[in-house]
């Protein structure tokens, strides 16, 4: 279940099938990202791919490139079929090897065949590479907004995410049993659509059903854990995304004062950057220590390069120069990144902010947490975005506390002369999580068994009782040496329960009558509304710790706190619009996924 390996196999086969000779690669905007995240341009040049073009940017040319073969790698969309028809009517290349990264309809293939009057199309294939392979255990579909409103799908995103998950399953050659979060109508609808697509494309999936223990595909809604995307991060990859935003393995430093021209955009690659690969999951202190060692090693090698006195010295210099130059680039890149991280952390008191965040969510001490947050929000040392995040974390953690003072914190935010629209996100997030109107009624925690219902108020009043069990439920708070990384994402508890066959079917039911009683050997988790690098790290660690089990994590997008809140705003902005859901009563459901998972854990103690 290594998605990077699967992606590279597809790309290699595409290039190899075109044979030797000069080749062009014709892509769309999405497949450009898909390829660039696993292969550098220099890698493609070594495969004799010298020309790279976006199919959307087609410009009619009088000159032909009849000595060049064209590898086409695009999504099977209506627009791309139109672009291909235009290309084949006036072919510029000698041969076309057309590769779609998902299932293509027979109608579209027929349309392409009809316009291939010059018989330049040599092959048409499906390669199921319709996702971004972030690392071996993590993938993203790069869909920025899933929600048409807080409970229903954006129709375009629904189709795209269905296609992406089908692509993942086919690329890793798996046909899973499907489970979903019962409190999310969106999760249920996606699960049903995936099952229908698997049944429709049964020929593609039939070969994958013979395994003794079928994988589990668990579909979750981001509402099950809204806290994780809001926290400051202190491991290297997660910090870079939170503070600077990683987009397709690239970070823009164009707005950093005094930045050198060649460093305005930095490319991060686990394959080509050994320092990044080794420090990906290390914490802030370890990274700073390791970059110091890297610099000292580089300085030592620099001194050695200056001592060229003999022919032997010159020969040694020539042999080691490529490695020396690569090391120079690595040092410059990571010193620049870590220097910018340090600047942001120190300028905005992020250590102090993060400590308050962690104590807030891990100790459950209302009065102490409130005092500390009030002091921080009243201070001009922290950014407005951090003041809002602290308020959001407080509102989520203590929404049912008898002395909850979210309104008081909002008044402090107003004194910072913040835009009222920015403060509005607090109510929007509570609405997104189903906590804004506590008097609403929701389907029972049992996932809709019978006609029993329980009020949100009744369910939420258990929060205080849950707190007494927190140290048993969420392992790791006691004795944690690093106070900045106390938080453990909810996903860890769900994976542990799945591994022990103790995940309650009333909260996370199987789709259909087929069920699995034995311990799963493979787990695929997909989160509607996005994942985080902290959750990716959790899965990485669990893959190393749990014997005999493989876990793959994916989501609609990889969030930092800013992008997560943008998604929440988008969901709440269109809350009154109609949805594609056939269940008209779904709009009144209140999501209580985070609390439900805690209750599930307690009942299994």
Coordinates of C-alpha atoms in Angstrom, one line a residue:
X1 CA 0.0 0.0 0.0
X2 CA 2.8 2.4 -0.9
X3 CA 1.2 5.1 -3.0
X4 CA 4.5 6.8 -4.0
X5 CA 5.7 3.4 -5.3
X6 CA 2.5 2.8 -7.2
X7 CA 2.6 6.3 -8.7
X8 CA 6.2 5.9 -9.9
X9 CA 5.4 2.5 -11.5
X10 CA 2.6 4.1 -13.5
X11 CA 4.8 7.0 -14.7
X12 CA 7.7 4.7 -15.6
X13 CA 5.4 2.4 -17.6
X14 CA 3.9 5.4 -19.5
X15 CA 7.4 6.5 -20.5
X16 CA 8.7 3.0 -21.2
X17 CA 5.7 2.2 -23.4
X18 CA 6.6 5.1 -25.7
X19 CA 9.9 3.5 -26.4
X20 CA 13.3 5.2 -27.0
X21 CA 13.7 8.6 -28.6
X22 CA 12.8 12.2 -27.9
X23 CA 9.5 12.5 -26.1
X24 CA 7.1 15.3 -25.1
X25 CA 4.7 15.1 -22.1
X26 CA 1.3 16.6 -22.5
X27 CA -0.5 17.1 -19.2
X28 CA -3.4 19.1 -17.6
X29 CA -3.2 21.3 -14.5
X30 CA -3.9 18.4 -12.1
X31 CA -1.7 15.8 -13.7
X32 CA 1.2 18.3 -13.7
X33 CA 0.9 18.4 -9.9
X34 CA 0.5 14.6 -9.7
X35 CA 3.8 14.0 -11.6
X36 CA 5.8 16.8 -10.2
X37 CA 5.2 15.7 -6.6
X38 CA 7.0 12.3 -7.2
X39 CA 9.4 13.2 -10.1
X40 CA 11.7 16.2 -10.7
X41 CA 12.0 17.6 -14.2
X42 CA 15.6 16.4 -14.2
X43 CA 14.4 12.8 -13.6
X44 CA 12.1 13.1 -16.6
X45 CA 15.0 14.5 -18.8
X46 CA 17.0 11.3 -18.0
X47 CA 14.0 9.4 -19.5
X48 CA 14.4 11.4 -22.8
X49 CA 11.3 13.5 -22.0
X50 CA 12.5 17.0 -23.1
X51 CA 9.3 18.9 -23.8
X52 CA 6.5 19.6 -21.2
X53 CA 3.2 21.2 -22.1
X54 CA -0.1 21.9 -20.5
X55 CA -3.0 20.8 -22.7
X56 CA -5.0 23.9 -21.7
X57 CA -2.3 26.1 -23.2
X58 CA -2.5 24.8 -26.7
X59 CA -1.3 27.3 -29.3
X60 CA -1.7 26.3 -33.0
X61 CA 1.7 25.9 -34.6
X62 CA 2.6 25.8 -38.2
X63 CA 5.8 23.8 -37.6
X64 CA 5.4 20.1 -36.8
X65 CA 7.5 18.1 -34.4
X66 CA 7.4 14.8 -36.3
X67 CA 10.6 13.6 -34.8
X68 CA 9.0 13.7 -31.3
X69 CA 6.7 11.2 -29.6
X70 CA 3.9 12.6 -27.4
X71 CA 3.0 11.0 -24.1
X72 CA -0.4 12.3 -23.0
X73 CA -1.3 12.1 -19.3
X74 CA -4.6 13.7 -18.4
X75 CA -7.7 13.3 -16.3
X76 CA -10.7 11.8 -18.3
X77 CA -12.8 15.0 -18.1
X78 CA -15.1 16.5 -20.7
X79 CA -12.7 19.5 -21.3
X80 CA -9.7 17.3 -21.7
X81 CA -11.5 15.1 -24.3
X82 CA -12.3 18.3 -26.2
X83 CA -8.6 19.4 -26.0
X84 CA -7.5 16.0 -27.2
X85 CA -9.9 16.0 -30.2
X86 CA -8.5 19.4 -31.2
X87 CA -5.0 18.1 -30.9
X88 CA -5.6 15.0 -32.9
X89 CA -7.3 16.9 -35.7
X90 CA -4.1 18.8 -36.3
X91 CA -1.4 16.5 -34.8
X92 CA 2.0 18.1 -34.1
X93 CA 3.8 14.9 -33.0
X94 CA 4.6 11.7 -34.8
X95 CA 2.9 9.4 -32.3
X96 CA 0.5 9.8 -29.4
X97 CA 0.5 7.5 -26.4
X98 CA -2.7 8.5 -24.5
X99 CA -2.9 7.7 -20.8
X100 CA -5.9 8.6 -18.7
X101 CA -5.4 8.7 -14.9
X102 CA -8.8 7.2 -14.2
X103 CA -11.6 5.3 -15.8
X104 CA -12.5 6.5 -19.3
X105 CA -15.9 5.9 -20.9
X106 CA -16.2 3.9 -24.2
X107 CA -18.0 6.9 -25.7
X108 CA -15.0 9.2 -25.1
X109 CA -12.7 6.5 -26.6
X110 CA -14.9 6.3 -29.7
X111 CA -14.9 10.1 -30.1
X112 CA -11.1 10.1 -30.1
X113 CA -10.9 7.2 -32.6
X114 CA -13.2 9.1 -35.0
X115 CA -10.9 12.1 -35.2
X116 CA -7.7 10.1 -35.5
X117 CA -7.6 10.4 -39.3
X118 CA -3.8 10.5 -39.4
X119 CA -3.6 7.3 -37.3
X120 CA -1.1 8.9 -34.9
X121 CA -2.6 7.4 -31.8
X122 CA -0.6 4.3 -31.0
X123 CA -2.1 3.4 -27.6
X124 CA -4.8 4.4 -25.1
X125 CA -4.5 3.2 -21.5
X126 CA -6.0 3.8 -18.1
X127 CA -3.4 4.4 -15.3
X128 CA -5.2 4.9 -11.9
X129 CA -3.1 7.8 -10.7
X130 CA -5.8 10.4 -9.8
X131 CA -4.3 11.6 -6.5
X132 CA -1.3 13.3 -5.0
X133 CA 1.1 10.8 -3.4
X134 CA 2.4 12.9 -0.5
X135 CA 4.5 10.1 0.9
X136 CA 4.3 6.3 1.0
X137 CA 1.4 6.3 3.6
X138 CA -0.4 9.6 2.7
X139 CA -2.3 10.9 -0.2
X140 CA -4.4 13.9 -1.0
X141 CA -7.0 14.7 -3.7
X142 CA -6.3 18.5 -3.6
X143 CA -10.0 19.4 -3.3
X144 CA -10.2 22.7 -1.5
X145 CA -13.9 22.7 -0.6
X146 CA -16.1 19.7 -0.1
X147 CA -19.1 21.3 1.6
X148 CA -22.0 22.9 -0.1
X149 CA -23.3 23.5 3.4
X150 CA -22.3 22.1 6.8
X151 CA -24.1 18.8 6.1
X152 CA -24.1 18.3 2.4
X153 CA -21.7 17.8 -0.5
X154 CA -20.6 20.3 -3.1
X155 CA -21.7 18.3 -6.2
X156 CA -18.4 18.8 -8.1
X157 CA -16.3 17.9 -5.1
X158 CA -18.4 14.8 -4.5
X159 CA -17.7 13.5 -8.0
X160 CA -14.0 14.3 -7.9
X161 CA -13.5 12.6 -4.5
X162 CA -15.4 9.5 -5.5
X163 CA -13.2 9.2 -8.6
X164 CA -10.0 9.8 -6.5
X165 CA -10.8 7.1 -4.0
X166 CA -11.7 4.6 -6.8
X167 CA -8.3 5.5 -8.3
X168 CA -6.5 4.9 -5.1
X169 CA -8.2 1.5 -4.6
X170 CA -7.3 0.4 -8.2
X171 CA -3.7 1.7 -8.0
X172 CA -3.0 -0.3 -4.8
X173 CA -5.0 -3.3 -6.1
X174 CA -7.5 -3.4 -3.2
X175 CA -11.3 -4.0 -2.9
X176 CA -12.2 -3.1 0.7
X177 CA -15.0 -3.5 3.1
X178 CA -16.4 0.0 3.7
X179 CA -17.2 1.6 7.1
X180 CA -18.2 5.1 7.7
X181 CA -18.9 7.7 10.4
X182 CA -22.6 7.2 11.2
X183 CA -23.1 10.8 12.4
X184 CA -22.1 12.2 9.0
X185 CA -24.6 12.0 6.1
X186 CA -21.8 13.0 3.8
X187 CA -19.6 10.1 4.9
X188 CA -22.6 7.7 4.4
X189 CA -23.3 9.1 0.9
X190 CA -19.7 8.8 -0.2
X191 CA -19.5 5.2 1.1
X192 CA -22.6 4.3 -0.9
X193 CA -21.3 5.9 -4.0
X194 CA -18.0 4.1 -3.8
X195 CA -19.8 0.8 -3.3
X196 CA -22.0 1.5 -6.4
X197 CA -18.9 2.4 -8.5
X198 CA -17.1 -0.8 -7.4
X199 CA -20.2 -2.8 -8.4
X200 CA -20.4 -1.0 -11.7
X201 CA -16.7 -1.6 -12.5
X202 CA -16.7 -5.1 -11.1
X203 CA -14.4 -6.4 -13.8
X204 CA -11.6 -4.1 -12.5
X205 CA -12.2 -5.1 -8.9
X206 CA -13.0 -8.8 -9.3
X207 CA -9.3 -9.7 -9.2
X208 CA -8.9 -8.0 -5.8
X209 CA -11.5 -9.9 -3.8
X210 CA -9.6 -13.2 -3.2
X211 CA -7.6 -12.1 -0.1
X212 CA -8.4 -13.8 3.1
X213 CA -8.7 -10.6 5.1
X214 CA -10.2 -7.7 3.0
X215 CA -8.9 -4.2 3.8
X216 CA -11.1 -1.7 5.7
X217 CA -11.9 1.6 4.1
X218 CA -13.0 3.9 6.9
X219 CA -14.7 7.2 5.7
X220 CA -14.7 10.0 8.2
X221 CA -15.9 13.6 8.2
X222 CA -13.5 16.4 9.4
X223 CA -16.1 17.3 12.0
X224 CA -15.0 14.2 14.0
X225 CA -11.9 16.1 15.1
X226 CA -11.9 19.9 14.5
X227 CA -9.2 20.5 17.1
X228 CA -6.2 18.9 15.3
X229 CA -6.2 21.3 12.3
X230 CA -6.2 24.3 14.6
X231 CA -3.1 23.6 16.6
X232 CA 0.4 25.0 16.1
X233 CA 2.8 22.3 14.9
X234 CA 6.4 21.5 16.0
X235 CA 7.6 18.8 13.7
X236 CA 9.5 20.0 10.5
X237 CA 7.1 19.1 7.7
X238 CA 4.0 20.2 9.7
X239 CA 5.7 23.4 10.8
X240 CA 6.6 24.3 7.3
X241 CA 3.0 23.8 6.2
X242 CA 1.5 25.7 9.1
X243 CA 3.8 28.7 8.9
X244 CA 4.6 28.9 5.2
X245 CA 2.2 26.5 3.4
X246 CA 3.4 23.6 1.3
X247 CA 1.8 23.5 -2.2
X248 CA 2.8 20.5 -4.3
X249 CA 6.0 20.1 -2.4
X250 CA 6.9 23.8 -2.9
X251 CA 7.1 26.7 -0.5
X252 CA 7.0 30.3 -1.6
X253 CA 9.3 32.7 0.2
X254 CA 8.7 35.6 -2.3
X255 CA 7.3 37.8 0.5
X256 CA 10.2 37.3 2.9
X257 CA 12.3 40.5 3.2
X258 CA 15.7 40.4 1.5
X259 CA 15.3 36.9 0.2
X260 CA 17.6 35.9 -2.7
X261 CA 16.0 35.5 -6.1
X262 CA 16.9 31.8 -6.3
X263 CA 15.3 31.1 -2.9
X264 CA 12.0 32.7 -3.6
X265 CA 10.5 29.2 -4.3
X266 CA 11.9 26.2 -2.5
X267 CA 11.3 22.6 -3.6
X268 CA 11.0 19.9 -1.0
X269 CA 11.7 16.3 -2.0
X270 CA 12.1 13.3 0.2
X271 CA 13.7 11.4 -2.6
X272 CA 16.3 14.0 -3.6
X273 CA 16.9 15.8 -0.2
X274 CA 18.4 13.5 2.4
X275 CA 18.3 16.1 5.1
X276 CA 14.5 16.7 4.6
X277 CA 13.8 13.0 4.5
X278 CA 15.7 12.4 7.7
X279 CA 14.2 15.4 9.6
X280 CA 10.6 15.2 8.2
X281 CA 9.1 14.1 11.6
X282 CA 11.6 15.5 14.0
X283 CA 10.7 18.3 16.4
X284 CA 11.8 21.9 16.4
X285 CA 14.7 21.5 18.8
X286 CA 16.1 18.4 17.0
X287 CA 15.9 20.2 13.6
X288 CA 17.8 23.2 14.9
X289 CA 20.5 20.9 16.3
X290 CA 20.7 18.9 13.1
X291 CA 21.0 22.0 10.8
X292 CA 23.9 23.1 13.0
X293 CA 25.7 19.8 12.5
X294 CA 25.0 20.0 8.8
X295 CA 26.5 23.5 8.6
X296 CA 29.6 22.4 10.5
X297 CA 30.1 19.4 8.2
X298 CA 29.7 21.7 5.2
X299 CA 32.2 24.2 6.5
X300 CA 34.7 21.4 7.1
X301 CA 34.3 20.2 3.5
X302 CA 34.6 23.8 2.3
X303 CA 38.0 24.1 3.9
X304 CA 39.0 20.8 2.3
X305 CA 38.0 22.1 -1.1
X306 CA 40.3 25.1 -0.7
X307 CA 43.4 22.9 -0.4
X308 CA 44.1 22.0 -4.0
X309 CA 47.8 21.8 -4.4
X310 CA 48.4 18.7 -6.5
X311 CA 47.0 16.9 -9.5
X312 CA 45.6 14.3 -7.1
X313 CA 43.8 17.1 -5.1
X314 CA 42.4 18.5 -8.3
X315 CA 41.1 15.0 -9.4
X316 CA 39.5 14.5 -5.9
X317 CA 37.9 17.9 -6.1
X318 CA 36.4 17.1 -9.6
X319 CA 35.0 13.8 -8.4
X320 CA 33.4 15.2 -5.2
X321 CA 32.3 18.5 -6.7
X322 CA 28.7 17.4 -7.7
X323 CA 28.2 16.1 -4.2
X324 CA 29.7 19.2 -2.7
X325 CA 27.4 21.4 -4.8
X326 CA 24.4 19.4 -3.9
X327 CA 25.3 19.7 -0.2
X328 CA 25.8 23.5 -0.6
X329 CA 22.2 23.7 -2.1
X330 CA 20.8 21.6 0.8
X331 CA 22.5 23.7 3.4
X332 CA 21.4 27.0 1.9
X333 CA 17.8 25.8 1.5
X334 CA 17.3 24.5 5.0
X335 CA 19.1 27.3 6.7
X336 CA 16.8 29.7 4.9
X337 CA 13.7 27.7 5.9
X338 CA 14.7 27.3 9.5
X339 CA 15.8 30.9 9.8
X340 CA 12.3 31.9 8.6
X341 CA 10.7 29.5 11.0
X342 CA 12.7 31.0 13.9
X343 CA 11.8 34.5 12.9
X344 CA 8.0 33.7 12.8
X345 CA 8.1 31.8 16.1
X346 CA 10.0 34.5 18.0
X347 CA 8.2 37.5 16.4
X348 CA 4.7 36.1 17.3
X349 CA 5.4 34.3 20.7
X350 CA 4.3 31.0 19.2
X351 CA 6.0 29.0 21.9
X352 CA 3.8 30.7 24.5
X353 CA 0.7 30.4 22.3
X354 CA 1.3 26.7 21.7
X355 CA 1.8 26.0 25.4
X356 CA -1.5 27.6 26.1
X357 CA -3.2 25.5 23.3
X358 CA -1.8 22.2 24.6
X359 CA -2.7 22.9 28.3
X360 CA -6.2 24.0 27.2
X361 CA -7.0 20.7 25.3
X362 CA -5.1 18.3 27.6
X363 CA -5.8 19.4 31.2
X364 CA -9.4 20.4 31.0
X365 CA -8.8 23.1 33.7
X366 CA -11.3 25.7 32.7
X367 CA -10.4 28.6 35.0
X368 CA -6.7 28.4 34.4
X369 CA -7.1 28.1 30.7
X370 CA -9.5 31.0 30.5
X371 CA -7.2 33.3 32.4
X372 CA -4.2 32.4 30.3
X373 CA -6.2 32.9 27.0
X374 CA -7.5 36.2 28.2
X375 CA -4.0 37.4 28.9
X376 CA -2.7 36.3 25.5
X377 CA -5.6 37.8 23.6
X378 CA -5.2 41.1 25.4
X379 CA -1.5 41.1 24.4
X380 CA -0.1 42.7 21.3
X381 CA 2.6 40.1 21.2
X382 CA 0.5 37.5 19.3
X383 CA -1.1 37.6 15.9
X384 CA -4.8 38.1 15.3
X385 CA -5.0 34.6 13.7
X386 CA -3.5 33.1 16.9
X387 CA -6.0 35.0 19.1
X388 CA -8.8 33.6 17.0
X389 CA -7.5 30.0 17.2
X390 CA -7.1 30.2 21.0
X391 CA -10.7 31.4 21.2
X392 CA -11.9 28.6 18.8
X393 CA -10.1 25.9 20.9
X394 CA -11.6 27.3 24.0
X395 CA -15.1 27.3 22.5
X396 CA -14.8 23.7 21.3
X397 CA -13.3 22.4 24.5
X398 CA -15.6 24.2 27.0
X399 CA -18.8 24.8 24.9
X400 CA -20.8 22.9 27.5
X401 CA -19.1 24.2 30.7
X402 CA -21.4 26.1 33.0
X403 CA -19.0 29.1 33.1
X404 CA -18.1 29.1 29.4
X405 CA -17.1 32.6 28.4
X406 CA -16.7 32.5 24.7
X407 CA -18.6 35.8 24.4
X408 CA -16.2 37.5 26.7
X409 CA -13.3 36.3 24.6
X410 CA -15.0 37.6 21.5
X411 CA -15.3 41.0 23.1
X412 CA -11.5 40.9 23.7
X413 CA -11.1 40.1 20.0
X414 CA -13.1 43.1 19.1
X415 CA -10.8 45.3 21.2
X416 CA -7.9 44.2 18.9
X417 CA -9.7 46.1 16.1
X418 CA -10.2 42.9 14.2
X419 CA -12.5 42.6 11.2
X420 CA -16.0 41.5 12.5
X421 CA -16.0 39.0 9.6
X422 CA -12.9 37.3 11.1
X423 CA -14.5 37.0 14.5
X424 CA -17.6 35.5 12.9
X425 CA -15.6 32.3 12.3
X426 CA -16.2 31.3 15.9
X427 CA -19.9 30.9 15.5
X428 CA -19.3 29.3 12.1
X429 CA -17.0 26.6 13.5
X430 CA -19.5 25.8 16.2
X431 CA -22.2 25.5 13.5
X432 CA -19.9 23.4 11.4
X433 CA -19.4 21.0 14.3
X434 CA -23.1 21.0 15.2
X435 CA -22.6 22.7 18.6
X436 CA -24.1 26.1 17.9
X437 CA -27.7 25.2 18.7
X438 CA -27.6 22.8 21.6
X439 CA -31.4 22.4 21.6
X440 CA -31.4 20.7 18.2
X441 CA -32.1 17.0 18.1
X442 CA -30.0 14.4 16.4
X443 CA -30.0 10.8 15.6
X444 CA -28.9 8.5 18.4
X445 CA -25.3 7.7 19.0
X446 CA -26.2 4.2 17.9
X447 CA -26.2 5.3 14.2
X448 CA -30.0 5.3 13.8
X449 CA -31.0 2.0 15.3
X450 CA -34.8 1.9 15.7
X451 CA -36.4 5.3 16.2
X452 CA -34.6 6.3 19.4
X453 CA -33.2 9.8 19.5
X454 CA -31.2 11.7 22.0
X455 CA -31.0 15.5 22.4
X456 CA -27.7 17.2 21.7
X457 CA -28.0 18.8 25.2
X458 CA -28.3 15.3 26.8
X459 CA -25.4 14.0 24.8
X460 CA -23.2 17.0 25.5
X461 CA -23.8 17.0 29.3
X462 CA -21.7 13.8 29.3
X463 CA -18.7 15.9 28.5
X464 CA -18.0 16.6 32.2
X465 CA -18.1 12.9 33.0
X466 CA -15.9 12.2 30.0
X467 CA -13.2 14.5 31.4
X468 CA -12.8 12.2 34.4
X469 CA -11.8 9.5 32.0
X470 CA -9.5 11.6 29.8
X471 CA -6.2 10.2 31.1
X472 CA -7.4 6.7 30.4
X473 CA -9.0 7.5 27.1
X474 CA -6.2 9.6 25.5
X475 CA -2.9 8.0 26.3
X476 CA 0.3 10.1 26.3
X477 CA -0.5 13.2 28.3
X478 CA 1.0 11.9 31.5
X479 CA 4.8 12.0 31.5
X480 CA 5.1 13.8 28.1
X481 CA 8.5 15.5 28.0
X482 CA 7.6 18.0 25.3
X483 CA 4.7 20.1 26.4
X484 CA 4.2 21.4 22.9
X485 CA 3.3 18.0 21.5
X486 CA 1.0 16.6 24.1
X487 CA -2.0 16.5 21.8
X488 CA -2.9 13.1 20.2
X489 CA -5.2 13.2 17.2
X490 CA -8.5 11.3 17.6
X491 CA -7.5 9.2 14.5
X492 CA -5.0 7.3 16.7
X493 CA -7.8 6.0 19.0
X494 CA -9.9 4.9 16.0
X495 CA -7.0 3.0 14.5
X496 CA -6.2 1.3 17.8
X497 CA -9.9 0.3 18.1
X498 CA -9.9 -1.1 14.5
X499 CA -6.8 -3.0 15.2
X500 CA -8.4 -4.6 18.3
X501 CA -11.8 -5.2 16.5
X502 CA -13.4 -2.9 19.1
X503 CA -14.6 0.0 16.9
X504 CA -18.3 0.2 17.6
X505 CA -20.4 -0.7 14.6
X506 CA -23.2 1.6 15.8
X507 CA -20.8 4.6 15.5
X508 CA -18.9 3.3 12.5
X509 CA -21.1 0.8 10.7
X510 CA -20.2 -1.5 7.8
X511 CA -21.9 -0.7 4.5
X512 CA -24.0 -3.6 3.5
X513 CA -24.5 -7.0 5.1
X514 CA -21.0 -8.2 4.8
X515 CA -18.9 -7.7 8.0
X516 CA -15.4 -8.5 9.1
X517 CA -14.9 -10.1 12.5
X518 CA -11.1 -10.8 12.3
X519 CA -8.5 -8.2 12.9
X520 CA -7.8 -6.2 9.6
X521 CA -4.4 -6.4 8.1
X522 CA -4.8 -3.2 6.1
X523 CA -6.7 0.0 6.9
X524 CA -7.4 2.8 4.5
X525 CA -8.7 6.0 6.1
X526 CA -10.2 8.8 4.1
X527 CA -11.2 12.1 5.8
X528 CA -13.8 14.3 4.0
X529 CA -12.8 17.9 4.7
X530 CA -9.0 17.3 4.8
X531 CA -6.2 15.7 6.8
X532 CA -3.2 17.2 8.6
X533 CA 0.5 16.5 8.6
X534 CA 0.1 15.7 12.4
X535 CA -2.3 12.9 11.5
X536 CA 0.1 11.7 8.8
X537 CA 2.8 11.5 11.4
X538 CA 0.5 9.6 13.7
X539 CA -0.2 7.0 10.9
X540 CA 3.6 6.9 10.2
X541 CA 4.3 6.0 13.8
X542 CA 1.5 3.5 14.0
X543 CA 2.7 1.7 10.9
X544 CA 6.1 1.3 12.7
X545 CA 4.6 0.3 16.0
X546 CA 1.7 -2.0 15.1
X547 CA 2.8 -5.5 13.9
X548 CA 1.1 -7.1 11.0
X549 CA -0.9 -4.1 9.9
X550 CA -0.6 -1.4 7.2
X551 CA -2.4 1.9 7.3
X552 CA -2.9 4.4 4.5
X553 CA -4.3 7.9 5.2
X554 CA -5.9 10.2 2.6
X555 CA -8.1 13.2 2.5
X556 CA -9.7 15.8 0.3
X557 CA -6.7 18.1 1.0
X558 CA -3.9 18.6 3.5
X559 CA -4.9 21.4 5.8
X560 CA -3.1 24.0 7.9
X561 CA -5.1 26.1 10.3
X562 CA -5.8 28.8 7.7
X563 CA -7.0 26.5 5.0
X564 CA -9.2 24.6 7.5
X565 CA -10.9 27.8 8.6
X566 CA -11.4 28.8 4.9
X567 CA -13.2 25.5 4.4
X568 CA -15.4 26.1 7.4
X569 CA -16.3 29.6 6.1
X570 CA -17.2 28.2 2.7
X571 CA -19.4 25.5 4.3
X572 CA -21.3 28.0 6.5
X573 CA -21.6 30.6 3.8
X574 CA -23.9 28.5 1.7
X575 CA -25.7 26.7 4.5
X576 CA -29.1 27.6 3.2
X577 CA -28.6 26.2 -0.3
X578 CA -30.0 23.0 -1.5
X579 CA -27.9 19.9 -1.6
X580 CA -27.5 16.8 -3.8
X581 CA -28.4 14.6 -0.9
X582 CA -31.6 12.6 -1.3
X583 CA -32.2 12.5 2.4
X584 CA -34.1 15.7 3.1
X585 CA -33.9 15.2 6.8
X586 CA -30.2 15.2 6.9
X587 CA -29.9 18.9 7.3
X588 CA -31.1 18.7 10.9
X589 CA -28.4 16.3 11.9
X590 CA -25.8 17.5 14.5
X591 CA -22.4 16.0 14.2
X592 CA -21.0 14.8 17.4
X593 CA -18.2 12.6 16.0
X594 CA -15.4 13.7 18.4
X595 CA -17.6 13.2 21.5
X596 CA -18.9 9.9 20.1
X597 CA -15.5 8.5 19.6
X598 CA -14.6 9.3 23.2
X599 CA -17.8 7.7 24.4
X600 CA -16.9 4.7 22.2
X601 CA -13.5 4.5 23.9
X602 CA -14.9 4.7 27.4
X603 CA -17.4 2.0 26.8
X604 CA -14.7 -0.3 25.6
X605 CA -12.5 0.2 28.7

